[in-house]
mmCIF file of C-alpha atoms in Angstrom:
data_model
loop_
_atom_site.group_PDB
_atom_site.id
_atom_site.type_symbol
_atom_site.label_atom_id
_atom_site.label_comp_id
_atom_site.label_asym_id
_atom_site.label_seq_id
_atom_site.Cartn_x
_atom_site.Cartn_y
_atom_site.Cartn_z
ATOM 1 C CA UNK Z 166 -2.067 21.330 -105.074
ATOM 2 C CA UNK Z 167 -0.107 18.036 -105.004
ATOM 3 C CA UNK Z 168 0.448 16.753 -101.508
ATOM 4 C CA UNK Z 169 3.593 15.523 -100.888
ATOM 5 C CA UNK Z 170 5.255 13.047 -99.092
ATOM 6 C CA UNK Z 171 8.518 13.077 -97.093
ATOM 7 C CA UNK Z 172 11.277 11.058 -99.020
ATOM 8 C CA UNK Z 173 11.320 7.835 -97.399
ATOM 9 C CA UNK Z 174 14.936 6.042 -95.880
ATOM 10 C CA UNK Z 175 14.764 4.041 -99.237
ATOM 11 C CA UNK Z 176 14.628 7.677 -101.484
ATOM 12 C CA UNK Z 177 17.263 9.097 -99.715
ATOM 13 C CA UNK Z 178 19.281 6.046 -100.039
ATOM 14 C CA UNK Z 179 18.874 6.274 -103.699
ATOM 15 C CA UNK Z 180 19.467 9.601 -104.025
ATOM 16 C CA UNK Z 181 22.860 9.202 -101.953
ATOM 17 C CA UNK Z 182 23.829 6.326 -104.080
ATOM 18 C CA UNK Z 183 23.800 8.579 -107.780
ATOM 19 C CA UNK Z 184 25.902 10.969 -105.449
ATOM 20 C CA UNK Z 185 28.450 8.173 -104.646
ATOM 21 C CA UNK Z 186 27.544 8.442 -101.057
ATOM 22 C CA UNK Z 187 25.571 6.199 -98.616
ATOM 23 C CA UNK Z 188 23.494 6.444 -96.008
ATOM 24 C CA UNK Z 189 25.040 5.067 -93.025
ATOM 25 C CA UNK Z 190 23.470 3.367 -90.192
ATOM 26 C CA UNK Z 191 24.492 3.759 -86.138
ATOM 27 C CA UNK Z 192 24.609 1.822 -83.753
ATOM 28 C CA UNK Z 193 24.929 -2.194 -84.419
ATOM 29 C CA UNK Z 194 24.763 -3.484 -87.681
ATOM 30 C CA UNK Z 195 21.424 -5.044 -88.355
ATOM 31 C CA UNK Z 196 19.327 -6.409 -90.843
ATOM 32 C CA UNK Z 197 16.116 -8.588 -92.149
ATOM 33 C CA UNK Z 198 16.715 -11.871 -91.220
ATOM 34 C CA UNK Z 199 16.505 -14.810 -94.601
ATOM 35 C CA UNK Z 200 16.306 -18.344 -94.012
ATOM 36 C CA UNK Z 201 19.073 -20.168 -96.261
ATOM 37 C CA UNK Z 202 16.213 -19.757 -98.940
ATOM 38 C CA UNK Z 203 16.629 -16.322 -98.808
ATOM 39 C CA UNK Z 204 13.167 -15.959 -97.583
ATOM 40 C CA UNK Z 205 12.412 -13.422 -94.898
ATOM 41 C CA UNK Z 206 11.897 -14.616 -91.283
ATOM 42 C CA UNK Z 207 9.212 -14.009 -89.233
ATOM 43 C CA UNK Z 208 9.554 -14.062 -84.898
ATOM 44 C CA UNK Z 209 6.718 -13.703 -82.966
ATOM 45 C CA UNK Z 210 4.484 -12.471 -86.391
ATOM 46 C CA UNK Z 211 7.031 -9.755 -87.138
ATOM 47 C CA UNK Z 212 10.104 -9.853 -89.809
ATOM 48 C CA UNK Z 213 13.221 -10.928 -87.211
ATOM 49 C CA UNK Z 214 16.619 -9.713 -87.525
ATOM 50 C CA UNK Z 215 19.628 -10.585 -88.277
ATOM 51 C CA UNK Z 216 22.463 -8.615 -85.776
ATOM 52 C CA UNK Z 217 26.223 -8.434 -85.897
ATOM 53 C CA UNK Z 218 28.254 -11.336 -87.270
ATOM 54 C CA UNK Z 219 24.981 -13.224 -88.204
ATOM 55 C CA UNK Z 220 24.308 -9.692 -90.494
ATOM 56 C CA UNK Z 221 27.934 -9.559 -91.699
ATOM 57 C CA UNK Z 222 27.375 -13.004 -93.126
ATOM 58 C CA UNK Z 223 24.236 -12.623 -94.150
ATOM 59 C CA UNK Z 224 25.392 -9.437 -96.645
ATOM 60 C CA UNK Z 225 28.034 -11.711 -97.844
ATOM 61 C CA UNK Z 226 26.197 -14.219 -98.566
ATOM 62 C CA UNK Z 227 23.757 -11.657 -100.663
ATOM 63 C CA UNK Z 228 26.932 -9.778 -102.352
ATOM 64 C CA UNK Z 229 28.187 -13.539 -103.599
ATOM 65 C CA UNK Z 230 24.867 -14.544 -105.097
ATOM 66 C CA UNK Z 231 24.111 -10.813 -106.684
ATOM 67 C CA UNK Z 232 24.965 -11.386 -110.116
ATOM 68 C CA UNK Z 233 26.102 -8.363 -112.468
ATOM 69 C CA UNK Z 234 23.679 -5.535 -113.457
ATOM 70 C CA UNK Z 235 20.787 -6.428 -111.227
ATOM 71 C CA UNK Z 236 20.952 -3.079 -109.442
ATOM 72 C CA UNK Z 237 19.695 -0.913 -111.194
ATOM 73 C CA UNK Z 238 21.017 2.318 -108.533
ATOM 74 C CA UNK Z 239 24.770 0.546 -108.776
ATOM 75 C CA UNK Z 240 25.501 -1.374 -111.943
ATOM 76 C CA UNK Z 241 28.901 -2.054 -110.443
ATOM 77 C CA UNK Z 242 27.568 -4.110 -107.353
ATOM 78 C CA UNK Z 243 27.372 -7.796 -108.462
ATOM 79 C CA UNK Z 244 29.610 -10.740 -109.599
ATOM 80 C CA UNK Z 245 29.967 -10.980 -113.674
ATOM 81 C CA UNK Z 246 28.477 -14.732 -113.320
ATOM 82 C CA UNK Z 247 27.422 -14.406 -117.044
ATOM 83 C CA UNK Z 248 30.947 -12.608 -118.288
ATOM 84 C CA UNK Z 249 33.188 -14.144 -116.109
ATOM 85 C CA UNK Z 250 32.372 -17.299 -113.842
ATOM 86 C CA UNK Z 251 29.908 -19.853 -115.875
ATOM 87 C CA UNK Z 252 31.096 -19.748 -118.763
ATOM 88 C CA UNK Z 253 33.337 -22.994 -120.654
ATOM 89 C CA UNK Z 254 37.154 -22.859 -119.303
ATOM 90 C CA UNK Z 255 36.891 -19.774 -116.766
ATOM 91 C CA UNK Z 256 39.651 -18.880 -114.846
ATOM 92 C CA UNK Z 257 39.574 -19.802 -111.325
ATOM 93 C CA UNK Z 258 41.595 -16.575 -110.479
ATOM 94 C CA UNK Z 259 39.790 -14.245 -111.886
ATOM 95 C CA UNK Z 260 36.337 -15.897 -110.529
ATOM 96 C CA UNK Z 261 37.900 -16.127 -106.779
ATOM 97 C CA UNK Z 262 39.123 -12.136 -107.748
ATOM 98 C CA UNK Z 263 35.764 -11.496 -108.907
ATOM 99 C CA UNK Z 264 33.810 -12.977 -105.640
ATOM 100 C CA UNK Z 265 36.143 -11.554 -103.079
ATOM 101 C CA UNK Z 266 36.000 -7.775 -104.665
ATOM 102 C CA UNK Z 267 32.260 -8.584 -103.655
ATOM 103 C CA UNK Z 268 32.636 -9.964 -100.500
ATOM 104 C CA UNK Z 269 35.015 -6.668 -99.840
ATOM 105 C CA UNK Z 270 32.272 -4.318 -100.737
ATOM 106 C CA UNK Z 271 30.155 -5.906 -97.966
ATOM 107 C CA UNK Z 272 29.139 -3.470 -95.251
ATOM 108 C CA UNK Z 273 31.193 -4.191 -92.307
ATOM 109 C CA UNK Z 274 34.287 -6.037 -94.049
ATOM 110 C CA UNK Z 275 37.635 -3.973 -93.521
ATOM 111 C CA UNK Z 276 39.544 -6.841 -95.759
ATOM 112 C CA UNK Z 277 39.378 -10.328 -97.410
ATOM 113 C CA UNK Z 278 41.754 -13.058 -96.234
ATOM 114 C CA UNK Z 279 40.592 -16.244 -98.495
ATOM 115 C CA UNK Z 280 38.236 -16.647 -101.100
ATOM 116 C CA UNK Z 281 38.149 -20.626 -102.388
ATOM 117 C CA UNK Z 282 35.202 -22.104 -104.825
ATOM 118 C CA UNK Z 283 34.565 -25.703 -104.722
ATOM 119 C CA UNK Z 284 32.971 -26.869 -107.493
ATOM 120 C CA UNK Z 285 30.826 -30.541 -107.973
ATOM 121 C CA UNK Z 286 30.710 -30.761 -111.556
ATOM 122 C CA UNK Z 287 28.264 -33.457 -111.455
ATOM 123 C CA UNK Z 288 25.252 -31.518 -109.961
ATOM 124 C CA UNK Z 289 26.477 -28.144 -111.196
ATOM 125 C CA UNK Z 290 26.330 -27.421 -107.704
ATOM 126 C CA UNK Z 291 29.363 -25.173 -106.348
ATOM 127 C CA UNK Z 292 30.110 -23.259 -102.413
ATOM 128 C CA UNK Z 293 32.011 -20.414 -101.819
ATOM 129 C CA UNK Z 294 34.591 -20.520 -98.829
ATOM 130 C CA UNK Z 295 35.486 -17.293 -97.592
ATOM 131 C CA UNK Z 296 37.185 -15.770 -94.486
ATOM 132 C CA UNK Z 297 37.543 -11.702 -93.759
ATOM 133 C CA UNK Z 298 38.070 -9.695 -91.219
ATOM 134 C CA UNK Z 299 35.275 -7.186 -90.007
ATOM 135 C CA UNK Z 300 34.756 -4.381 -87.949
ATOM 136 C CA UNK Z 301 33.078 -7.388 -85.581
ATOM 137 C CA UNK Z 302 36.241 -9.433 -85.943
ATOM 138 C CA UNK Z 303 37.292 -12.212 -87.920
ATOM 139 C CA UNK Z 304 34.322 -13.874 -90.079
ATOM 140 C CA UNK Z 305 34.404 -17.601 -92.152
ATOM 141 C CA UNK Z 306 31.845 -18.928 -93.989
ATOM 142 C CA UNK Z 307 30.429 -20.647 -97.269
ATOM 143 C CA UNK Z 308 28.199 -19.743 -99.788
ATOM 144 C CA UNK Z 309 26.430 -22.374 -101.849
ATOM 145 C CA UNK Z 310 25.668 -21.123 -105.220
ATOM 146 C CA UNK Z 311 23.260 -23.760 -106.032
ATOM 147 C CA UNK Z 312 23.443 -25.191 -109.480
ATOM 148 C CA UNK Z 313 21.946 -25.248 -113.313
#
């Protein structure tokens, strides 16, 4: 006989996701705290975490720097850097468009007020400005993409 386990919080999530569903959280909104690096933290020899506006942020800053395709359980989550955004002459409304659907689809995010990119063409460096409104309030913030 095959012993088997109980689905863990990361199967079920999976399994919600093909169903178009997701499993929500509740209480306050929490998550793994990353250093700017994106590097997990760790307090006290544990992984710390990131709480309310701090994890609101922290999601957007992971939806703006997901690129297109790389989850594989949502193909749909990501921005089309490759299609869309570095590519010669893009358009810098559809690339704000493109950024700000993903900042929308952040957990915790009711709307999107501003989405600007700032772009240094001489180190190919560029920073996303963003403000939305939450279910924690009003959030701003920037995003630096880093560069080629």
């Amino acid at each position: 006989h095959e012993h088997l386990q109980p689905p863990t919080e990361c199967d079920l999530q999976v399994a919600l996701a093909r169903e178009g569903r997701h499993l929500m959280a509740t209480g306050p909104r929490r998550d793994i705290l990353l250093d700017s690096s994106g590097n997990r933290v760790l307090v006290n020899g544990d992984y710390g975490f990131a709480a309310d506006e701090q994890a609101v942020k922290q999601g957007i800053q992971v939806r703006a720097l997901l690129y297109l395709n790389d989850v594989w359980y949502d193909l749909d989550l990501g921005v089309p850097y490759l299609e869309s955004v570095l590519i010669k002459g893009a358009n810098p409304i559809v690339v704000k468009a493109e950024i700000g659907r993903n900042i929308a689809l952040t957990p915790d995010v009711t709307n999107v007020v501003a989405v600007s990119l700032v772009v240094d063409e001489t180190t190919r460096h560029a920073a996303v400005n963003y403000t939305c409104n939450s279910t924690l309030g009003t959030v701003t913030g920037t995003v630096a993409t880093g560069g080629a």
